[in-house]
Coordinates of C-alpha atoms in Angstrom, one line a residue:
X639 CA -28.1 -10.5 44.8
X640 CA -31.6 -9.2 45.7
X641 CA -32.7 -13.0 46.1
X642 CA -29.9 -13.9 48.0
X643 CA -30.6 -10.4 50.6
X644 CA -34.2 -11.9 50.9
X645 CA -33.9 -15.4 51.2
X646 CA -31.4 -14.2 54.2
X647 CA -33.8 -11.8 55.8
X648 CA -36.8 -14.5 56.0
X649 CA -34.1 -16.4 57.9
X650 CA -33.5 -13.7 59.9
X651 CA -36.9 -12.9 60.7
X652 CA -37.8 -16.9 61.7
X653 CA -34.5 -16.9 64.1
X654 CA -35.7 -17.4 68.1
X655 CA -33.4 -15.7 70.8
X656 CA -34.1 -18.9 73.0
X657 CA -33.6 -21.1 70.2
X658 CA -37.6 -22.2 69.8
X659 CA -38.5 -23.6 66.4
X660 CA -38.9 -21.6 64.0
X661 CA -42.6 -21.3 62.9
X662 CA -44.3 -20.5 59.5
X663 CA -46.4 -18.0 61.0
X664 CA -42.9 -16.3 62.0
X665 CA -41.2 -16.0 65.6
X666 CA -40.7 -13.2 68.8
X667 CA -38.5 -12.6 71.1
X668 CA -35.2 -13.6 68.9
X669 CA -31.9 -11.9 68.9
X670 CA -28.7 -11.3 66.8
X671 CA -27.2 -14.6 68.1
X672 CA -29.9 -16.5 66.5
X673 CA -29.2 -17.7 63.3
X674 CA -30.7 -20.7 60.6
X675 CA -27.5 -23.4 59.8
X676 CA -25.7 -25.8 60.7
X677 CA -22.8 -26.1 63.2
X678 CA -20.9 -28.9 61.7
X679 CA -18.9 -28.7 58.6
X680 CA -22.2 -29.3 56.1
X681 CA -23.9 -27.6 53.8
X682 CA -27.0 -25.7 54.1
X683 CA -29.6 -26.8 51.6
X684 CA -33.0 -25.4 50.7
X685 CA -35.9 -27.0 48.9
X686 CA -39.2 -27.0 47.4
X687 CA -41.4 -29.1 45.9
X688 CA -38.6 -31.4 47.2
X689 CA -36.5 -29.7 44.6
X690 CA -32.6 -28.3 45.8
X691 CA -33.9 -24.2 45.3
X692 CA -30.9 -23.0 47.2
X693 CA -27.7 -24.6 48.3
X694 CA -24.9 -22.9 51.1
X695 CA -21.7 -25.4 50.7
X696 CA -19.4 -25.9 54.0
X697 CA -16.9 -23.7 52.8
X698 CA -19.4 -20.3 52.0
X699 CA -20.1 -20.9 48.6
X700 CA -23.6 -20.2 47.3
X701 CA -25.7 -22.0 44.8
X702 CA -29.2 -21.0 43.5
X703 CA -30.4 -24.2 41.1
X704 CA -28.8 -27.5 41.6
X705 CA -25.3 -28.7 41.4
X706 CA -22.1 -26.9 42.8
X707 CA -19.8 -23.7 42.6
X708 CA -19.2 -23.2 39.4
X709 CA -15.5 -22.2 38.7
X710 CA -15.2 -21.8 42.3
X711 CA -17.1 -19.2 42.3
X712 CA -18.5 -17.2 45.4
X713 CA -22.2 -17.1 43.6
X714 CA -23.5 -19.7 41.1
X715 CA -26.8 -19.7 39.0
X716 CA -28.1 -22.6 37.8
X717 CA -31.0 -22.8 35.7
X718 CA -31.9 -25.4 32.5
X719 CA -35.1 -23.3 31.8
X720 CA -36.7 -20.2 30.8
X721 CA -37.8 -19.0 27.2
X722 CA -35.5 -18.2 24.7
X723 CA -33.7 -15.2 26.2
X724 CA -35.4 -15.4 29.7
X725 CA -33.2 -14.3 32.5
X726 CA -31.3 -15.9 34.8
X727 CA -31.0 -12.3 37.1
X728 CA -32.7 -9.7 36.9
X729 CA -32.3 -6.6 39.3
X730 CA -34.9 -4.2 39.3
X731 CA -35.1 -1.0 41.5
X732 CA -37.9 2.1 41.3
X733 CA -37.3 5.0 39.0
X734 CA -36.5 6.6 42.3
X735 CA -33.1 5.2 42.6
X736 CA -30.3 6.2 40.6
X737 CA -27.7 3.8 41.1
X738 CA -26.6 1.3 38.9
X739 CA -28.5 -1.7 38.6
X740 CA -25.6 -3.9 39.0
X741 CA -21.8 -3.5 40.1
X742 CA -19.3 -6.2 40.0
X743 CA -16.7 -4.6 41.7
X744 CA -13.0 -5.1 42.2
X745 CA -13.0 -4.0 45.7
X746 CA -15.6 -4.6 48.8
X747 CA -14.8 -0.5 50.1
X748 CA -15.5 1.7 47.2
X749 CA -18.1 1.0 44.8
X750 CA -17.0 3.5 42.4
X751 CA -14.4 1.4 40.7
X752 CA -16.1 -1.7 38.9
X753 CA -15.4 -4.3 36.1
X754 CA -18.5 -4.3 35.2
X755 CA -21.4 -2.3 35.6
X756 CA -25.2 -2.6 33.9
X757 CA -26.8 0.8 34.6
X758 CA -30.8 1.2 34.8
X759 CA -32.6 2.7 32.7
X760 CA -33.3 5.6 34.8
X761 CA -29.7 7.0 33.4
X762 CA -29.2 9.0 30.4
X763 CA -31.9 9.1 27.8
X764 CA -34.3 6.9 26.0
X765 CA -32.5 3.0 25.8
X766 CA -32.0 1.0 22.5
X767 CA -32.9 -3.1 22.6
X768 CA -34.2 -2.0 26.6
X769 CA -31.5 -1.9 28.2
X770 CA -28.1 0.1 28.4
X771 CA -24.9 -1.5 29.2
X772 CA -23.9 -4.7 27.4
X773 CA -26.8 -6.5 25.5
X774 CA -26.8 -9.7 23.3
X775 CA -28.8 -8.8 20.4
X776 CA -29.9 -12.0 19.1
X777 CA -32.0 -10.8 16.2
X778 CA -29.1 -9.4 14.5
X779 CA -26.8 -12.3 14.4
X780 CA -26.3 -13.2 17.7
X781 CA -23.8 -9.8 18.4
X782 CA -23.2 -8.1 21.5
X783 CA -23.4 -4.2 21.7
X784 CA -22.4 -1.9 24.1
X785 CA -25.1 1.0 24.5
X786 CA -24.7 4.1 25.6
X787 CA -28.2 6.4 26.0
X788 CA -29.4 5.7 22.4
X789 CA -26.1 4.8 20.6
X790 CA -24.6 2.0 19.9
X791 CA -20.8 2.9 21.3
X792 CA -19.5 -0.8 20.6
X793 CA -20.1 -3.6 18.6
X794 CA -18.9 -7.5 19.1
X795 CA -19.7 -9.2 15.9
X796 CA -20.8 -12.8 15.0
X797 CA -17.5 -13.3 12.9
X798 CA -15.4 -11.8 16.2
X799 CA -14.9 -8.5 14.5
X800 CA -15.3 -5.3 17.0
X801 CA -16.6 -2.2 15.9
X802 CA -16.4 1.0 17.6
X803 CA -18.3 4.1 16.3
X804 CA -19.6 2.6 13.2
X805 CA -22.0 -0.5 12.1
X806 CA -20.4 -1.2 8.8
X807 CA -18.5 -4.2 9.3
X808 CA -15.8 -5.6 7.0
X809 CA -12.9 -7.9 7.4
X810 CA -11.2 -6.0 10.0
X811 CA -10.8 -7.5 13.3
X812 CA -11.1 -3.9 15.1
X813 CA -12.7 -1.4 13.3
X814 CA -12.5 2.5 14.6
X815 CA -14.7 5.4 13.5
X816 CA -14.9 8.9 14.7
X817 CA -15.0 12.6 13.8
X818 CA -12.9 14.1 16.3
X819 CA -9.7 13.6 14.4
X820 CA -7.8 11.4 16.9
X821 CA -9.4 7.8 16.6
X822 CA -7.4 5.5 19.3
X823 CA -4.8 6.5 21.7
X824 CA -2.2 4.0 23.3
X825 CA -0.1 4.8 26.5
X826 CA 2.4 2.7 28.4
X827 CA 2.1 3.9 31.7
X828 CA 5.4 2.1 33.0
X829 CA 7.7 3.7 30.5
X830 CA 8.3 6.8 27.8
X831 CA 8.7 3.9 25.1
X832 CA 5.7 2.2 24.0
X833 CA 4.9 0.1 20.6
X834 CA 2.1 -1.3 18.6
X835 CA 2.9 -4.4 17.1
X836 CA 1.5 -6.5 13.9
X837 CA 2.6 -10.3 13.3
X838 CA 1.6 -12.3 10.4
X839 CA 0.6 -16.2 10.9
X840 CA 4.7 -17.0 10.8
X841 CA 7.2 -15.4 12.5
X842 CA 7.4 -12.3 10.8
X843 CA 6.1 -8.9 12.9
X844 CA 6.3 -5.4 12.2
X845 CA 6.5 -2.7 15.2
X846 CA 5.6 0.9 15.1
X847 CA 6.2 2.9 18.5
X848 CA 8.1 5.2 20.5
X849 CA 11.7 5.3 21.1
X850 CA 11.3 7.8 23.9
X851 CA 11.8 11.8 23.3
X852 CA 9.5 11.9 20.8
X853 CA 11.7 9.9 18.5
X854 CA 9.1 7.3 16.7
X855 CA 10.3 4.1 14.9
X856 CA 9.6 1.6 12.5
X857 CA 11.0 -2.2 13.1
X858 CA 10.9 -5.8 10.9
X859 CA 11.5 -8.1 13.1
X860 CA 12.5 -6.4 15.5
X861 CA 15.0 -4.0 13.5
X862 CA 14.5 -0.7 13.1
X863 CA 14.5 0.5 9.6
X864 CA 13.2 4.0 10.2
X865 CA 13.2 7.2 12.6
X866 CA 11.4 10.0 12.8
X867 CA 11.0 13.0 15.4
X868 CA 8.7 15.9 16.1
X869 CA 10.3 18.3 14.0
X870 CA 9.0 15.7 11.1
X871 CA 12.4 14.8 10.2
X872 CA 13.2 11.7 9.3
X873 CA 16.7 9.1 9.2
X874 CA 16.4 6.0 7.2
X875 CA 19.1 3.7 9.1
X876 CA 19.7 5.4 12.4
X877 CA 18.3 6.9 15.0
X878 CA 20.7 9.9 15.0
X879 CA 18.3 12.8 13.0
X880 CA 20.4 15.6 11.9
X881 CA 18.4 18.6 12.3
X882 CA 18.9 20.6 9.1
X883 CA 17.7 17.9 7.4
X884 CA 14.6 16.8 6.5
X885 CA 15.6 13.5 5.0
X886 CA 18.8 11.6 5.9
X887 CA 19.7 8.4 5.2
X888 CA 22.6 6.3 7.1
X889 CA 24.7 3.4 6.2
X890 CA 28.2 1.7 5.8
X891 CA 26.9 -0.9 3.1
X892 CA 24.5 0.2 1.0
X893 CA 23.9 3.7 -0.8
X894 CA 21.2 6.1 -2.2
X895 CA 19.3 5.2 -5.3
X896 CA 17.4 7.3 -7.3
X897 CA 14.7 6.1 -10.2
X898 CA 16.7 5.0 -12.9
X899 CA 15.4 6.1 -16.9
X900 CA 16.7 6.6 -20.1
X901 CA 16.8 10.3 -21.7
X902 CA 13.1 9.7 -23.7
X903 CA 11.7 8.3 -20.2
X904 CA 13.1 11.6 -18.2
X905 CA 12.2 14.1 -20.7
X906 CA 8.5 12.2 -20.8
X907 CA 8.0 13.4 -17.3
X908 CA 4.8 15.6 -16.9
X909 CA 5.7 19.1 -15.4
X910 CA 8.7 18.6 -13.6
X911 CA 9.1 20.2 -10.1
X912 CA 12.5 22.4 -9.5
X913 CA 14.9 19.9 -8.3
X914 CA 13.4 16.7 -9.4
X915 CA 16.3 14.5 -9.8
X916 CA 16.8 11.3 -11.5
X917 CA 19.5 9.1 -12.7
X918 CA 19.7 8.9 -16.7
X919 CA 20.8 5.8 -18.0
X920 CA 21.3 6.8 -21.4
X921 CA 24.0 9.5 -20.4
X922 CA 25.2 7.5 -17.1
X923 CA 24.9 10.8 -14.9
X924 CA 22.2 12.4 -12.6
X925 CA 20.2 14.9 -14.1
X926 CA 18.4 17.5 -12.1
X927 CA 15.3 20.2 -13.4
X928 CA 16.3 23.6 -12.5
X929 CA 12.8 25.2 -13.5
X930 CA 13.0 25.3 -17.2
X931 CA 15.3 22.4 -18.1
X932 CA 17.3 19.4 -17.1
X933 CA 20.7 19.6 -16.5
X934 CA 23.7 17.3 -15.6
X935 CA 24.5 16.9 -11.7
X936 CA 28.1 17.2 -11.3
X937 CA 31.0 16.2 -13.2
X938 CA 30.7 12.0 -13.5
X939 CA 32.3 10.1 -15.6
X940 CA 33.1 11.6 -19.2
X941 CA 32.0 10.2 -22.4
X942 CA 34.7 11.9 -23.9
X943 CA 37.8 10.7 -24.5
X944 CA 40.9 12.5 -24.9
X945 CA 43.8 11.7 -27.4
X946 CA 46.6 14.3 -27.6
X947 CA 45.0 17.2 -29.2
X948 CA 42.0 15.1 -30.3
X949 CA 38.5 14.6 -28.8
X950 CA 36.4 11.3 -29.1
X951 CA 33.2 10.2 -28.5
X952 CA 32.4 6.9 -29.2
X953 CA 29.2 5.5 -27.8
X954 CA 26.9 8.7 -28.2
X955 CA 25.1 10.9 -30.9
X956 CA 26.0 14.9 -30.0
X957 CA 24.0 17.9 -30.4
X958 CA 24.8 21.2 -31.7
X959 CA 22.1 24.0 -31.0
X960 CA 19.4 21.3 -31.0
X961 CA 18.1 18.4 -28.4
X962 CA 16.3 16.9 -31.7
X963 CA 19.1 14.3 -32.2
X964 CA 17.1 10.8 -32.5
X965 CA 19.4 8.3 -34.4
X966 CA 21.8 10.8 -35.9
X967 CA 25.3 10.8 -34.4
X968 CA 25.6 15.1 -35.1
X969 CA 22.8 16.7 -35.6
X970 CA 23.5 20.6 -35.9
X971 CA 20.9 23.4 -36.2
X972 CA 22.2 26.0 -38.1
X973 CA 25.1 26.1 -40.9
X974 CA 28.3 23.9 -41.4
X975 CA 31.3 25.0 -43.4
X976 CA 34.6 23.4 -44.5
X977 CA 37.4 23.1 -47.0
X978 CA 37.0 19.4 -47.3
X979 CA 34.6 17.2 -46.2
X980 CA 34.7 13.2 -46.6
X981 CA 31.8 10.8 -46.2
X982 CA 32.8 7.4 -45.5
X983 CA 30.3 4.9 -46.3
X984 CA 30.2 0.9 -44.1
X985 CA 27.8 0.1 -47.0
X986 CA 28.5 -1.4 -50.2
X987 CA 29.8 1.1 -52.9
X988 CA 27.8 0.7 -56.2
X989 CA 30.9 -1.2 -57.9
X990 CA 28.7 -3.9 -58.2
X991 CA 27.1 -2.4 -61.1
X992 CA 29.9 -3.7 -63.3
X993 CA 30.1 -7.2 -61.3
X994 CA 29.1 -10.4 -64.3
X995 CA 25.4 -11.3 -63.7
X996 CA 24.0 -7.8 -62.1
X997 CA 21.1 -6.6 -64.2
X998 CA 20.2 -2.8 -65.2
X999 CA 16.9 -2.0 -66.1
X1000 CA 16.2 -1.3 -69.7
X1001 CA 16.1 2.3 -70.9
X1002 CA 12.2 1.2 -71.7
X1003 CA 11.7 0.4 -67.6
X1004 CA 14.1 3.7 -66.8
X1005 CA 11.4 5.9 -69.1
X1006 CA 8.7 4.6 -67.6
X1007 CA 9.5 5.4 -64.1
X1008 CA 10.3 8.7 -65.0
X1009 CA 6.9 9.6 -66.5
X1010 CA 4.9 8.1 -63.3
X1011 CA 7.6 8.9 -60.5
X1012 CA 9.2 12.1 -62.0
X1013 CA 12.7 11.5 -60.5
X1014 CA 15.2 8.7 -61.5
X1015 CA 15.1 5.5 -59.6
X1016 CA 17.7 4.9 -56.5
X1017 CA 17.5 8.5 -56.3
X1018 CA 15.2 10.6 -53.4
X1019 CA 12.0 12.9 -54.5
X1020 CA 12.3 16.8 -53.8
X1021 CA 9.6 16.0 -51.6
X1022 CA 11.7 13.4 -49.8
X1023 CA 14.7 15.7 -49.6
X1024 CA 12.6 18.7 -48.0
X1025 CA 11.2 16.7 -45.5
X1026 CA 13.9 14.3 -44.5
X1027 CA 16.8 15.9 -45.9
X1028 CA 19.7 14.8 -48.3
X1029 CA 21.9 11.7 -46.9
X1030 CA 24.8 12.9 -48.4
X1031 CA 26.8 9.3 -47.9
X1032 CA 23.8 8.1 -50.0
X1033 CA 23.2 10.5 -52.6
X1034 CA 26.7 10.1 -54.1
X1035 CA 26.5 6.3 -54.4
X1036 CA 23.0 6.8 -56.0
X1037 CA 24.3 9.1 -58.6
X1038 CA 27.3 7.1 -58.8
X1039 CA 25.1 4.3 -59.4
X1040 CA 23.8 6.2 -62.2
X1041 CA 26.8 7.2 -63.9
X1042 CA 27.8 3.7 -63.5
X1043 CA 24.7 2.4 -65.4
X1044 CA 24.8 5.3 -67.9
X1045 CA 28.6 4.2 -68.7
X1046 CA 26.7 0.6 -69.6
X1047 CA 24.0 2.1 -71.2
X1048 CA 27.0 4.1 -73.3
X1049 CA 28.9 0.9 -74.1
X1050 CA 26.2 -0.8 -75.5
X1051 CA 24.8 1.7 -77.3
X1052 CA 28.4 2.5 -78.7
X1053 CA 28.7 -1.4 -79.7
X1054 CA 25.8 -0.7 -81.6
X1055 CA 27.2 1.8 -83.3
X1056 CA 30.0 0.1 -84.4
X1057 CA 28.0 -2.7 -85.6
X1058 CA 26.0 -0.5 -87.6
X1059 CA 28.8 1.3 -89.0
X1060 CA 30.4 -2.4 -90.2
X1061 CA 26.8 -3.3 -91.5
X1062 CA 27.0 -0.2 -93.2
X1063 CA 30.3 -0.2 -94.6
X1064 CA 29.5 -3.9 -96.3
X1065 CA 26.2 -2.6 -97.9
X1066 CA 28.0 0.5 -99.3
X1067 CA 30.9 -1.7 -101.1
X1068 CA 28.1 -4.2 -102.1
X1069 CA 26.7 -1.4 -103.8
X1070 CA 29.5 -0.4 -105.6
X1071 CA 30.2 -3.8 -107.2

């Protein structure tokens, strides 16, 4: 712009009032309807060295180098030389002047108001990479920075990332960093909706915005799926927040579903807050902690079942004064009485003792597991009774067992005796012969 002012002014200058030719040594006497151009509909060309310098086309468009507008452009520079970052413009003013070194400005009135402006030096404090403004840093991996005093405000990257407030790049395409709490702020000047949105490389998008009212929503494809206002209430579903409470979810097709466990999963759960509530598979109900315990959430269905004056549960173990029930089906802490009390056993009763082929150990093998085990066999240890109790299903069909064997062990022996007895009856007559 500075060589365009002065190229004009030495045109100017050389301009004669009675139209004389314009000297080297530079002309008198001219006035404002002087002027250096043509009058026909052709350009204006300038050279040196025989060499196009400066080039007016017919229409007002001006070219410093060779060739034409570029872009159609008002102002073209051309230039295939120049060092390694030489510059094709530079605008230089005295420390004097504090304007900005350039302005590309939207409008030709007001100044105030530009696109783009590169501010000297002069401004603000000492400069990084010598200027402020926008700078190509080419040491760095060819960037471009926006500079501000002595700090880098903003950051282009080689890879296309842009970083504002920090230098630490990663794979973000736009990278914020501050310390003032609020990082970015959006507004849609044209209406009290407004939303950011993120799309994927198909044709899936996610938007996050306002509905207007302070009401703020989350969309998939452009359905919303959530609601929330200022009061920090939030509606899964609709739009529609009731204000007394702080979570609400609407729908006609679809229902509310808690985390699902069995009873050892909810009763593993570390320090339980008041009101935690989960659905417990093992008893099919929702069970709620009300501070010191869990308890069932409303009436569900039984697992009771009702039969005239009888009561039946079929699929579950029950507890009497103790949660300690593991595989029992009643487990009662404290004491039991009763008139009569049968045990019914699935398993097989020790009948088989007397079935054809079924062995009993010798009263040899029966002695010496008494003198290393000091209980009989089949039978449980006083240690294993105090520390696992007595089956008492078990324990008679173990000492069934025995009295079945010991009935064996009687027959035999009485055979014996009867042999011996016949033995001895026929030795006693021999004798008396």
């Amino acid at each position: 712009m500075k060589l365009i002012f002065t190229l004009f002014s030495i045109f100017a200058f050389f301009c004669s009032a009675y139209s004389q030719n314009w000297l080297t040594s530079g002309n008198s006497g001219t006035t404002s309807s002087n002027f250096i151009g043509t009058t026909d509909n052709q350009p204006l060309l300038f050279r040196t060295n025989n060499i196009q310098r400066f080039h007016i086309t017919n229409d007002g468009k001006t070219v410093v180098g060779a060739g034409l507008p570029g872009y159609d452009a008002i102002l073209t520079i051309r230039s295939n030389s120049g060092a390694l970052g030489g510059s094709k413009l530079v605008l230089d003013g005295a420390n004097a002047i504090s304007n900005p070194g350039l302005i590309i400005s939207t409008t030709n009135t007001n100044h105030y108001y530009p696109s783009i402006t590169f501010e000297s030096a002069n401004w603000g404090a000492t400069v990084i990479n010598q200027y402020e403004g926008l700078w190509h840093s080419v040491p760095v991996g060819k960037r471009y920075s926006w500079i501000i005093g002595t700090v880098r405000a903003m950051r282009l990257t080689t890879n296309g990332n842009l970083l504002i407030g920090t230098e630490t790049e990663n794979t973000a395409r736009l990278k914020l960093s501050g310390s003032g709490g609020m990082l970015a702020e959006f507004t849609d000047a044209g209406t009290t909706a407004g939303y950011i949105r993120i799309r994927n490389s198909g044709t899936d998008y996610t938007d996050m915005g306002l509905e207007g009212s302070g009401l703020v929503s989350l969309k998939s494809n452009g359905t919303a799926f959530l609601y929330g206002n200022s009061a920090g209430s939030v509606n899964v579903g609709s739009s529609t927040i009731d204000a007394s409470a702080k979570l609400s979810v609407t729908s006609t097709t679809q229902g509310f579903l808690p985390p699902r466990m069995t009873t050892t999963q909810k009763n593993a759960i570390s320090s339980p807050a008041a009101g935690l509530m989960v659905y417990d598979n093992t008893l099919g109900k929702y069970n709620y902690y009300n501070g010191s315990g869990w308890q069932e959430l409303g009436a569900g269905a039984s697992q009771w079942t009702n039969s005239g004056t009888n009561i039946s549960y079929a699929t579950g173990n029950v507890g009497i004064g103790t949660n300690a029930i593991a595989e029992h089906k009643l487990a009662v802490n404290g004491s039991i009485i009763a008139e009569k009390m049968k045990v019914k056993l699935y398993g097989n009763w020790p009948d088989y003792v007397f079935e054809k082929g079924h062995k009993i150990p010798s009263l040899e093998e029966v002695e010496a597991f008494i003198h290393k085990h000091k209980h009989l066999p089949d039978v449980p240890s006083a240690a294993t009774v105090e520390s696992e109790g007595l089956d008492l299903g078990n324990n008679q069909a173990a000492l069934l067992k025995k009295i079945e064997e010991l009935t064996l062990y009687m027959i035999e022996q009485n055979k014996r005796i009867e042999a011996q007895e016949k033995k001895i009856s026929y030795l006693e007559a021999q004798l008396k012969k």
